[in-house]
Amino acid sequence: MKLLLVLLNNQDQILLCRNESGYFVPTNGAEVDENFGFDSPQEENRWFWENCGLFAYRRYICFSRGYCVAVFELYGEDSAGSGFIWTDSCSIDKYISDNFLTVLLKAVVKNYNCSKTVSWINKDGFQPYLNWALKTTGCDEQLSYGKIEQIKNTYVSTIFRFRAGGELFYLKIPCKTYLNDAVQIEKFLVNSTYGLPEITASYPGGNAFLAKAMEGHDLSVETDMVFLEQAVKKWADMQQRFTEEQDVFSSKISLLHDYTAKGIMKRIDKFPSEISGIFAYLDEQPNAVDEAKTGKMIREVKRLLSLLAECKVPGTLCHGDLRPGNIRVVNGFCFLYDWGMGMYGHPFYDVVHFLHVTRRQFTQEQQEKIKNTYLKQWEAFGTGKDIRRVYGTVERLKDFFMVLADADWLMETIEAVGGKVPEGSMDSWLLMRRVYYFRRVLDRFLAGDNN
């Protein structure tokens, strides 16, 4: 489907293109599917500048009945040139004949400044954050195209980049249901051997921060194996350091879920009813989950958790979603970000998850090398044979950890929105994405498919 570029001005008017055939919502020709994720908005922001002379940032994306709408907010003047018109949402029917599209566009305008989950969806949008960032860095220049680049925009965070005083700064704004990355990074800074960005300042209220030293690139699966081996050694070292500081660590980051074997065993009997509660919220049929199949899988999970509870490897910090896209290589070091699924649990889960999501990129030999390098660092807690046996148990629990994390995040999102979400809102997109991931992993878990 086409990605529609819906731009709104300060009077809640929508920008339309016009040609000999009539009026239509702009599109830059991008084709997307319903399951796509979205990342850098720079091409779309540039499209508005080069084609309309308008300075815009993307706020969010929503899907509805075959339409994909990217919603943008305007900065500065709104004179778009002869090829475009601004129209009030109440008048959109005069220009567009597709009834459902007009309904969707009106819903977008109505809910443009409404979100219970995303901090930047409010009447002032990004403006307060951007003004704060410029002032904090001593940059008194006004906002202009190219001054501050929006380099990432997803359903969980948005990131801006700009230069001030000869240095490159990054402004990150996570959504409210997302773990504060700044807290995690400050905790990591206790280990000076780890290459991490410098937190320059936190936004009042704590839901955004400025950082330096984030130049570099996301981890590539084509990265040299020697570098990857060094990275997993350092991550094992970091996790072991956190086990030594458990009390201080858990008191500073109270939002982490307890996914240790003992922690899960305390709630596992309630898990089927939690799933039923989720489906009830989604208006699914009560038999949407096969009770017999669920019961069988839960019994197997209990057996495996009891094995984990007996092992000597301690619980510690886990990222929970370790993948190349969440690992930044900065000056030869790895910086982990996007901690929405951060957990206190079994350390091996991170490497199990990383090797799962990269299984089509790494050869079996490469995967074995990464795994063995990591596990070698834990042999103070058992023989090599014992450690590999524990790893195998964690590997068999992989899908359960994933479905548990997705269920918890989905339940937190449901609690945050506090009821049915309006169509065309950021909350509807966030909830839809969480439901998509939850269904996919739950189906795999119930099928007993660990691939």
CSV table of C-alpha atoms in Angstrom, one decimal:
chain,number,residue,atom,x,y,z
A,1,MET,CA,0.0,0.0,0.0
A,2,LYS,CA,1.0,3.6,-0.5
A,3,LEU,CA,2.5,5.6,2.4
A,4,LEU,CA,0.3,8.7,2.6
A,5,LEU,CA,2.1,11.8,3.9
A,6,VAL,CA,-0.4,13.7,6.0
A,7,LEU,CA,0.9,17.1,7.1
A,8,LEU,CA,-1.0,19.3,9.5
A,9,ASN,CA,-0.5,23.0,10.3
A,10,ASN,CA,-1.2,25.0,13.4
A,11,GLN,CA,-4.8,25.4,12.4
A,12,ASP,CA,-5.3,21.7,12.1
A,13,GLN,CA,-5.5,22.0,8.3
A,14,ILE,CA,-4.4,19.2,6.0
A,15,LEU,CA,-2.0,19.7,3.0
A,16,LEU,CA,-3.3,18.3,-0.3
A,17,CYS,CA,-1.7,18.1,-3.7
A,18,ARG,CA,-3.5,19.2,-6.8
A,19,ASN,CA,-3.2,18.5,-10.5
A,20,GLU,CA,-5.4,18.2,-13.6
A,21,SER,CA,-7.2,15.2,-12.1
A,22,GLY,CA,-8.1,16.8,-8.8
A,23,TYR,CA,-6.8,16.7,-5.2
A,24,PHE,CA,-5.0,14.0,-3.3
A,25,VAL,CA,-3.0,13.3,-0.2
A,26,PRO,CA,0.8,13.5,-1.0
A,27,THR,CA,2.8,10.3,-1.2
A,28,ASN,CA,6.5,10.0,-1.9
A,29,GLY,CA,5.9,6.7,-3.8
A,30,ALA,CA,7.0,4.5,-0.9
A,31,GLU,CA,5.2,1.1,-0.8
A,32,VAL,CA,4.7,-0.5,2.6
A,33,ASP,CA,3.0,-3.7,4.0
A,34,GLU,CA,0.9,-4.0,7.1
A,35,ASN,CA,3.7,-5.6,9.2
A,36,PHE,CA,6.4,-3.1,8.5
A,37,GLY,CA,8.4,-1.2,11.1
A,38,PHE,CA,9.5,2.3,10.5
A,39,ASP,CA,12.7,4.0,11.3
A,40,SER,CA,14.4,7.0,9.7
A,41,PRO,CA,12.0,9.7,8.5
A,42,GLN,CA,14.6,11.8,6.8
A,43,GLU,CA,13.6,11.1,3.2
A,44,GLU,CA,9.9,12.0,4.0
A,45,ASN,CA,10.9,15.2,5.8
A,46,ARG,CA,13.2,16.1,2.9
A,47,TRP,CA,10.3,15.4,0.5
A,48,PHE,CA,8.2,18.2,2.1
A,49,TRP,CA,11.2,20.6,2.0
A,50,GLU,CA,12.2,19.9,-1.6
A,51,ASN,CA,8.6,19.7,-3.1
A,52,CYS,CA,6.7,22.2,-0.9
A,53,GLY,CA,9.4,24.4,0.8
A,54,LEU,CA,7.9,23.3,4.1
A,55,PHE,CA,9.9,22.4,7.3
A,56,ALA,CA,8.2,19.3,8.8
A,57,TYR,CA,8.9,16.4,11.2
A,58,ARG,CA,7.2,13.1,11.4
A,59,ARG,CA,5.2,12.4,14.5
A,60,TYR,CA,3.8,8.9,14.0
A,61,ILE,CA,2.3,6.4,11.6
A,62,CYS,CA,-1.0,4.7,11.7
A,63,PHE,CA,-2.7,1.9,9.7
A,64,SER,CA,-6.4,1.5,9.0
A,65,ARG,CA,-8.2,-0.7,6.5
A,66,GLY,CA,-5.6,-0.7,3.8
A,67,TYR,CA,-4.3,2.8,4.4
A,68,CYS,CA,-0.9,3.7,5.9
A,69,VAL,CA,-0.7,7.3,7.1
A,70,ALA,CA,2.5,9.0,8.2
A,71,VAL,CA,1.5,12.1,10.2
A,72,PHE,CA,3.8,15.2,10.2
A,73,GLU,CA,3.9,18.4,12.1
A,74,LEU,CA,4.8,21.7,10.5
A,75,TYR,CA,7.4,24.3,11.8
A,76,GLY,CA,7.5,27.9,10.6
A,77,GLU,CA,5.5,29.3,7.6
A,78,ASP,CA,2.8,27.2,5.9
A,79,SER,CA,2.9,28.8,2.4
A,80,ALA,CA,3.2,25.6,0.3
A,81,GLY,CA,3.2,27.0,-3.3
A,82,SER,CA,0.8,26.7,-6.2
A,83,GLY,CA,0.8,22.9,-6.4
A,84,PHE,CA,-0.8,22.5,-3.0
A,85,ILE,CA,-3.7,23.7,-0.9
A,86,TRP,CA,-4.5,23.7,2.9
A,87,THR,CA,-8.0,22.5,3.8
A,88,ASP,CA,-10.0,22.1,7.0
A,89,SER,CA,-10.8,18.6,7.9
A,90,CYS,CA,-14.5,19.4,7.8
A,91,SER,CA,-14.1,20.3,4.2
A,92,ILE,CA,-12.0,17.3,3.1
A,93,ASP,CA,-15.0,15.6,1.5
A,94,LYS,CA,-15.1,18.3,-1.2
A,95,TYR,CA,-11.7,17.2,-2.5
A,96,ILE,CA,-11.4,13.5,-1.8
A,97,SER,CA,-14.1,11.0,-2.9
A,98,ASP,CA,-12.9,8.0,-0.9
A,99,ASN,CA,-15.3,8.0,2.0
A,100,PHE,CA,-13.2,5.9,4.3
A,101,LEU,CA,-10.1,7.9,3.6
A,102,THR,CA,-11.9,11.1,4.5
A,103,VAL,CA,-13.1,9.5,7.8
A,104,LEU,CA,-9.6,8.4,8.6
A,105,LEU,CA,-8.1,11.8,7.9
A,106,LYS,CA,-10.7,13.5,10.1
A,107,ALA,CA,-9.8,11.0,12.9
A,108,VAL,CA,-6.1,11.8,12.5
A,109,VAL,CA,-6.8,15.5,12.9
A,110,LYS,CA,-9.1,14.9,15.9
A,111,ASN,CA,-6.5,12.7,17.6
A,112,TYR,CA,-3.4,14.5,16.4
A,113,ASN,CA,-2.5,15.9,19.8
A,114,CYS,CA,-3.9,13.0,21.9
A,115,SER,CA,-1.9,10.2,23.3
A,116,LYS,CA,-1.7,8.5,26.7
A,117,THR,CA,1.4,6.5,25.8
A,118,VAL,CA,3.7,8.8,23.8
A,119,SER,CA,5.2,11.8,25.5
A,120,TRP,CA,5.7,13.9,22.4
A,121,ILE,CA,2.1,13.6,21.2
A,122,ASN,CA,0.6,16.7,22.7
A,123,LYS,CA,-0.4,20.2,21.6
A,124,ASP,CA,3.2,21.4,21.5
A,125,GLY,CA,4.6,18.4,19.8
A,126,PHE,CA,8.4,18.3,19.5
A,127,GLN,CA,8.8,22.1,19.9
A,128,PRO,CA,9.5,22.1,23.7
A,129,TYR,CA,12.1,19.4,23.4
A,130,LEU,CA,13.9,21.0,20.5
A,131,ASN,CA,13.9,24.4,22.1
A,132,TRP,CA,15.2,22.9,25.4
A,133,ALA,CA,18.0,21.0,23.5
A,134,LEU,CA,19.2,24.2,21.7
A,135,LYS,CA,19.1,26.2,24.8
A,136,THR,CA,20.9,23.5,26.9
A,137,THR,CA,23.8,23.3,24.4
A,138,GLY,CA,24.1,27.1,24.3
A,139,CYS,CA,22.9,27.2,20.7
A,140,ASP,CA,20.7,30.3,20.2
A,141,GLU,CA,20.0,29.8,16.5
A,142,GLN,CA,16.4,29.3,15.4
A,143,LEU,CA,15.1,26.1,14.2
A,144,SER,CA,15.5,25.7,10.4
A,145,TYR,CA,15.6,22.9,7.9
A,146,GLY,CA,18.8,20.8,8.3
A,147,LYS,CA,19.6,22.4,11.6
A,148,ILE,CA,18.2,19.5,13.6
A,149,GLU,CA,17.8,16.2,11.7
A,150,GLN,CA,15.2,13.7,12.8
A,151,ILE,CA,17.1,10.5,12.3
A,152,LYS,CA,14.7,8.0,13.9
A,153,ASN,CA,11.0,7.8,14.5
A,154,THR,CA,9.3,4.7,15.7
A,155,TYR,CA,6.4,3.7,17.9
A,156,VAL,CA,8.7,3.7,21.0
A,157,SER,CA,11.0,6.7,20.5
A,158,THR,CA,12.2,9.5,18.3
A,159,ILE,CA,15.7,10.8,17.9
A,160,PHE,CA,17.1,14.1,16.7
A,161,ARG,CA,20.7,15.0,15.8
A,162,PHE,CA,22.3,18.5,15.6
A,163,ARG,CA,25.7,20.2,15.9
A,164,ALA,CA,26.5,22.8,18.5
A,165,GLY,CA,29.8,24.3,19.5
A,166,GLY,CA,31.6,21.9,17.2
A,167,GLU,CA,30.1,18.8,18.8
A,168,LEU,CA,27.4,16.5,17.7
A,169,PHE,CA,24.4,16.0,20.1
A,170,TYR,CA,21.6,13.5,20.1
A,171,LEU,CA,18.2,14.2,21.6
A,172,LYS,CA,16.2,11.1,22.4
A,173,ILE,CA,12.5,11.1,23.4
A,174,PRO,CA,11.1,7.7,24.4
A,175,CYS,CA,7.4,7.0,24.9
A,176,LYS,CA,6.0,6.8,28.4
A,177,THR,CA,5.6,3.1,28.6
A,178,TYR,CA,9.3,2.7,27.6
A,179,LEU,CA,12.1,2.2,30.1
A,180,ASN,CA,14.2,5.3,30.4
A,181,ASP,CA,17.4,4.7,28.5
A,182,ALA,CA,19.1,7.6,30.3
A,183,VAL,CA,18.8,5.7,33.7
A,184,GLN,CA,20.4,2.6,32.1
A,185,ILE,CA,23.3,4.5,30.6
A,186,GLU,CA,24.1,6.3,33.8
A,187,LYS,CA,24.2,3.0,35.5
A,188,PHE,CA,26.6,1.6,32.9
A,189,LEU,CA,28.9,4.5,33.4
A,190,VAL,CA,30.2,2.8,36.6
A,191,ASN,CA,32.3,0.7,34.3
A,192,SER,CA,34.7,3.2,32.6
A,193,THR,CA,36.0,0.5,30.2
A,194,TYR,CA,32.7,0.4,28.4
A,195,GLY,CA,32.3,2.8,25.5
A,196,LEU,CA,29.1,4.7,26.2
A,197,PRO,CA,27.6,8.0,25.2
A,198,GLU,CA,27.9,10.9,27.6
A,199,ILE,CA,24.6,12.1,29.0
A,200,THR,CA,24.7,15.9,28.7
A,201,ALA,CA,21.3,16.7,30.3
A,202,SER,CA,17.9,15.2,31.0
A,203,TYR,CA,14.7,16.9,30.1
A,204,PRO,CA,12.6,18.2,33.1
A,205,GLY,CA,10.4,15.3,34.0
A,206,GLY,CA,13.0,12.8,32.8
A,207,ASN,CA,11.3,11.6,29.6
A,208,ALA,CA,14.0,12.8,27.2
A,209,PHE,CA,17.8,13.3,27.3
A,210,LEU,CA,20.7,14.8,25.4
A,211,ALA,CA,23.8,12.7,24.7
A,212,LYS,CA,27.1,13.1,23.0
A,213,ALA,CA,29.6,10.5,21.6
A,214,MET,CA,26.9,8.5,19.7
A,215,GLU,CA,28.6,8.8,16.4
A,216,GLY,CA,29.2,5.5,14.7
A,217,HIS,CA,26.9,2.9,13.2
A,218,ASP,CA,24.5,0.1,14.2
A,219,LEU,CA,26.1,-3.3,14.5
A,220,SER,CA,26.4,-5.1,11.2
A,221,VAL,CA,26.0,-8.8,10.9
A,222,GLU,CA,29.0,-8.5,8.6
A,223,THR,CA,31.1,-7.3,11.6
A,224,ASP,CA,34.5,-9.0,12.1
A,225,MET,CA,34.1,-12.1,14.3
A,226,VAL,CA,37.0,-11.0,16.4
A,227,PHE,CA,35.1,-7.8,17.3
A,228,LEU,CA,31.9,-9.8,18.1
A,229,GLU,CA,33.8,-12.2,20.4
A,230,GLN,CA,35.3,-9.2,22.2
A,231,ALA,CA,31.8,-7.7,22.5
A,232,VAL,CA,30.2,-10.8,24.0
A,233,LYS,CA,33.1,-11.1,26.5
A,234,LYS,CA,32.5,-7.5,27.6
A,235,TRP,CA,28.7,-8.1,27.9
A,236,ALA,CA,29.3,-11.2,30.1
A,237,ASP,CA,31.7,-9.1,32.2
A,238,MET,CA,29.1,-6.4,32.6
A,239,GLN,CA,26.3,-8.8,33.6
A,240,GLN,CA,28.6,-10.3,36.2
A,241,ARG,CA,29.4,-6.9,37.6
A,242,PHE,CA,25.7,-6.3,38.0
A,243,THR,CA,25.2,-9.5,40.0
A,244,GLU,CA,27.7,-8.1,42.5
A,245,GLU,CA,25.7,-4.8,42.8
A,246,GLN,CA,22.2,-6.4,42.7
A,247,ASP,CA,20.6,-4.4,45.6
A,248,VAL,CA,21.9,-1.0,44.4
A,249,PHE,CA,21.0,-1.9,40.8
A,250,SER,CA,17.4,-3.0,41.4
A,251,SER,CA,16.7,-0.1,43.6
A,252,LYS,CA,17.8,2.4,40.9
A,253,ILE,CA,15.8,0.7,38.1
A,254,SER,CA,12.6,-0.4,39.6
A,255,LEU,CA,10.8,-0.8,36.3
A,256,LEU,CA,12.6,-4.0,35.3
A,257,HIS,CA,10.5,-7.1,35.3
A,258,ASP,CA,11.6,-10.1,37.4
A,259,TYR,CA,12.1,-12.9,34.9
A,260,THR,CA,14.3,-15.0,37.1
A,261,ALA,CA,13.1,-18.6,37.4
A,262,LYS,CA,11.8,-18.0,40.9
A,263,GLY,CA,10.1,-14.8,39.8
A,264,ILE,CA,8.3,-16.4,37.0
A,265,MET,CA,7.2,-19.4,39.0
A,266,LYS,CA,5.4,-17.0,41.4
A,267,ARG,CA,3.0,-15.9,38.6
A,268,ILE,CA,3.0,-18.7,36.0
A,269,ASP,CA,-0.2,-20.2,37.2
A,270,LYS,CA,-1.9,-16.9,36.5
A,271,PHE,CA,-0.4,-16.5,33.0
A,272,PRO,CA,-3.2,-18.3,31.1
A,273,SER,CA,-5.8,-16.0,32.7
A,274,GLU,CA,-3.5,-13.0,31.8
A,275,ILE,CA,-3.6,-14.1,28.2
A,276,SER,CA,-7.4,-14.5,28.4
A,277,GLY,CA,-7.7,-11.0,29.8
A,278,ILE,CA,-5.7,-9.7,26.8
A,279,PHE,CA,-8.0,-11.4,24.3
A,280,ALA,CA,-11.1,-10.2,26.2
A,281,TYR,CA,-9.8,-6.6,25.8
A,282,LEU,CA,-9.3,-7.3,22.1
A,283,ASP,CA,-12.9,-8.7,21.8
A,284,GLU,CA,-11.5,-12.1,20.8
A,285,GLN,CA,-13.5,-15.3,21.3
A,286,PRO,CA,-12.9,-16.9,24.7
A,287,ASN,CA,-11.6,-20.0,23.0
A,288,ALA,CA,-9.0,-18.0,21.0
A,289,VAL,CA,-6.3,-19.9,23.0
A,290,ASP,CA,-6.5,-23.7,23.2
A,291,GLU,CA,-6.7,-24.4,27.0
A,292,ALA,CA,-5.4,-27.9,26.7
A,293,LYS,CA,-2.4,-26.8,24.6
A,294,THR,CA,-1.7,-23.9,26.9
A,295,GLY,CA,-1.8,-26.2,29.9
A,296,LYS,CA,0.6,-28.6,28.3
A,297,MET,CA,3.1,-25.9,27.4
A,298,ILE,CA,2.9,-24.3,30.9
A,299,ARG,CA,3.7,-27.7,32.5
A,300,GLU,CA,6.8,-28.0,30.3
A,301,VAL,CA,7.8,-24.4,31.2
A,302,LYS,CA,7.5,-25.2,34.9
A,303,ARG,CA,9.8,-28.2,34.5
A,304,LEU,CA,12.4,-26.2,32.7
A,305,LEU,CA,12.2,-23.3,35.2
A,306,SER,CA,12.8,-25.7,38.0
A,307,LEU,CA,16.1,-26.8,36.3
A,308,LEU,CA,17.1,-23.1,36.0
A,309,ALA,CA,16.3,-22.4,39.6
A,310,GLU,CA,18.8,-25.1,40.7
A,311,CYS,CA,21.7,-23.8,38.5
A,312,LYS,CA,24.5,-21.7,40.0
A,313,VAL,CA,24.5,-19.0,37.4
A,314,PRO,CA,23.0,-15.9,39.1
A,315,GLY,CA,20.2,-13.7,37.8
A,316,THR,CA,21.3,-10.3,36.4
A,317,LEU,CA,20.5,-7.5,34.0
A,318,CYS,CA,19.2,-8.6,30.6
A,319,HIS,CA,18.5,-6.3,27.7
A,320,GLY,CA,15.6,-8.5,26.6
A,321,ASP,CA,15.7,-7.5,22.9
A,322,LEU,CA,19.4,-7.9,21.9
A,323,ARG,CA,19.6,-7.5,18.1
A,324,PRO,CA,21.9,-5.7,15.7
A,325,GLY,CA,19.5,-2.8,15.4
A,326,ASN,CA,19.7,-2.1,19.1
A,327,ILE,CA,23.5,-2.2,19.3
A,328,ARG,CA,25.4,0.9,18.4
A,329,VAL,CA,29.2,0.7,17.6
A,330,VAL,CA,30.8,3.8,19.0
A,331,ASN,CA,34.6,4.2,18.8
A,332,GLY,CA,35.1,0.5,18.7
A,333,PHE,CA,32.8,-0.2,21.6
A,334,CYS,CA,29.2,-1.5,21.7
A,335,PHE,CA,26.4,0.7,23.2
A,336,LEU,CA,23.0,-1.0,23.9
A,337,TYR,CA,19.9,1.1,23.6
A,338,ASP,CA,16.1,0.7,23.4
A,339,TRP,CA,15.6,-1.0,26.8
A,340,GLY,CA,11.8,-1.4,26.6
A,341,MET,CA,12.1,-5.2,27.4
A,342,GLY,CA,14.9,-4.8,30.0
A,343,MET,CA,14.6,-7.5,32.6
A,344,TYR,CA,16.2,-9.0,35.7
A,345,GLY,CA,16.6,-12.6,34.7
A,346,HIS,CA,18.9,-15.4,33.5
A,347,PRO,CA,21.9,-13.8,31.7
A,348,PHE,CA,22.0,-16.4,28.9
A,349,TYR,CA,18.7,-15.2,27.5
A,350,ASP,CA,20.3,-12.2,25.8
A,351,VAL,CA,22.7,-14.3,23.7
A,352,VAL,CA,20.0,-16.9,23.0
A,353,HIS,CA,17.8,-14.1,21.6
A,354,PHE,CA,20.6,-12.5,19.7
A,355,LEU,CA,21.5,-15.7,17.9
A,356,HIS,CA,17.8,-16.4,17.2
A,357,VAL,CA,17.2,-13.0,15.5
A,358,THR,CA,20.5,-13.3,13.5
A,359,ARG,CA,20.1,-17.0,12.6
A,360,ARG,CA,19.7,-16.3,8.9
A,361,GLN,CA,22.7,-14.0,8.8
A,362,PHE,CA,25.3,-16.0,10.7
A,363,THR,CA,26.5,-19.4,9.7
A,364,GLN,CA,26.2,-22.2,12.2
A,365,GLU,CA,29.9,-22.1,12.7
A,366,GLN,CA,29.8,-18.4,13.5
A,367,GLN,CA,26.9,-18.9,15.9
A,368,GLU,CA,28.7,-21.6,17.7
A,369,LYS,CA,31.8,-19.4,18.0
A,370,ILE,CA,29.8,-16.5,19.5
A,371,LYS,CA,27.9,-18.8,21.9
A,372,ASN,CA,31.1,-20.6,23.1
A,373,THR,CA,33.0,-17.4,23.6
A,374,TYR,CA,30.1,-16.0,25.8
A,375,LEU,CA,29.6,-19.2,27.8
A,376,LYS,CA,33.3,-19.5,28.5
A,377,GLN,CA,33.1,-16.4,30.6
A,378,TRP,CA,30.6,-18.1,32.9
A,379,GLU,CA,32.6,-21.2,33.8
A,380,ALA,CA,33.3,-19.9,37.3
A,381,PHE,CA,29.7,-21.0,38.0
A,382,GLY,CA,30.1,-24.6,36.8
A,383,THR,CA,31.9,-26.9,34.4
A,384,GLY,CA,31.8,-26.2,30.7
A,385,LYS,CA,29.4,-29.1,30.4
A,386,ASP,CA,27.2,-27.8,33.1
A,387,ILE,CA,27.1,-24.3,31.6
A,388,ARG,CA,26.1,-25.6,28.2
A,389,ARG,CA,23.4,-27.7,29.7
A,390,VAL,CA,22.0,-24.6,31.4
A,391,TYR,CA,22.2,-22.7,28.0
A,392,GLY,CA,20.2,-25.5,26.4
A,393,THR,CA,17.5,-25.0,29.0
A,394,VAL,CA,17.3,-21.3,28.4
A,395,GLU,CA,17.2,-21.9,24.7
A,396,ARG,CA,14.1,-24.2,25.1
A,397,LEU,CA,12.5,-21.4,27.2
A,398,LYS,CA,13.2,-18.7,24.6
A,399,ASP,CA,9.7,-18.5,23.2
A,400,PHE,CA,8.2,-18.4,26.6
A,401,PHE,CA,10.4,-15.5,27.7
A,402,MET,CA,9.5,-13.6,24.5
A,403,VAL,CA,5.7,-14.2,24.9
A,404,LEU,CA,5.9,-13.2,28.5
A,405,ALA,CA,7.7,-10.0,27.7
A,406,ASP,CA,5.3,-9.2,24.9
A,407,ALA,CA,2.3,-9.9,27.1
A,408,ASP,CA,3.6,-7.7,29.9
A,409,TRP,CA,4.3,-4.8,27.4
A,410,LEU,CA,0.9,-5.2,25.9
A,411,MET,CA,-0.8,-5.2,29.3
A,412,GLU,CA,1.1,-2.1,30.3
A,413,THR,CA,0.0,-0.4,27.0
A,414,ILE,CA,-3.6,-1.4,27.6
A,415,GLU,CA,-3.4,0.0,31.2
A,416,ALA,CA,-1.8,3.2,29.9
A,417,VAL,CA,-4.5,3.9,27.2
A,418,GLY,CA,-7.2,3.1,29.8
A,419,GLY,CA,-9.8,1.8,27.3
A,420,LYS,CA,-10.5,1.6,23.6
A,421,VAL,CA,-8.2,3.8,21.5
A,422,PRO,CA,-9.4,6.2,18.9
A,423,GLU,CA,-8.8,5.4,15.2
A,424,GLY,CA,-6.0,7.4,13.6
A,425,SER,CA,-4.2,8.0,16.9
A,426,MET,CA,-0.6,7.1,17.9
A,427,ASP,CA,-2.0,4.9,20.7
A,428,SER,CA,-3.9,2.8,18.1
A,429,TRP,CA,-0.6,2.3,16.2
A,430,LEU,CA,1.3,1.4,19.3
A,431,LEU,CA,-1.4,-1.0,20.4
A,432,MET,CA,-1.6,-2.6,17.0
A,433,ARG,CA,2.2,-3.2,16.9
A,434,ARG,CA,2.2,-4.8,20.4
A,435,VAL,CA,-0.8,-7.0,19.4
A,436,TYR,CA,1.0,-8.1,16.2
A,437,TYR,CA,4.2,-9.2,18.1
A,438,PHE,CA,2.2,-10.8,20.9
A,439,ARG,CA,0.1,-12.9,18.5
A,440,ARG,CA,3.1,-14.0,16.4
A,441,VAL,CA,5.2,-15.1,19.4
A,442,LEU,CA,2.2,-16.7,21.3
A,443,ASP,CA,1.3,-18.8,18.2
A,444,ARG,CA,4.9,-20.0,18.0
A,445,PHE,CA,5.1,-20.8,21.7
A,446,LEU,CA,1.8,-22.8,21.7
A,447,ALA,CA,3.0,-24.7,18.6
A,448,GLY,CA,6.1,-25.7,20.5
A,449,ASP,CA,8.2,-24.4,17.5
A,450,ASN,CA,11.5,-23.2,18.8
A,451,ASN,CA,12.8,-22.2,15.4
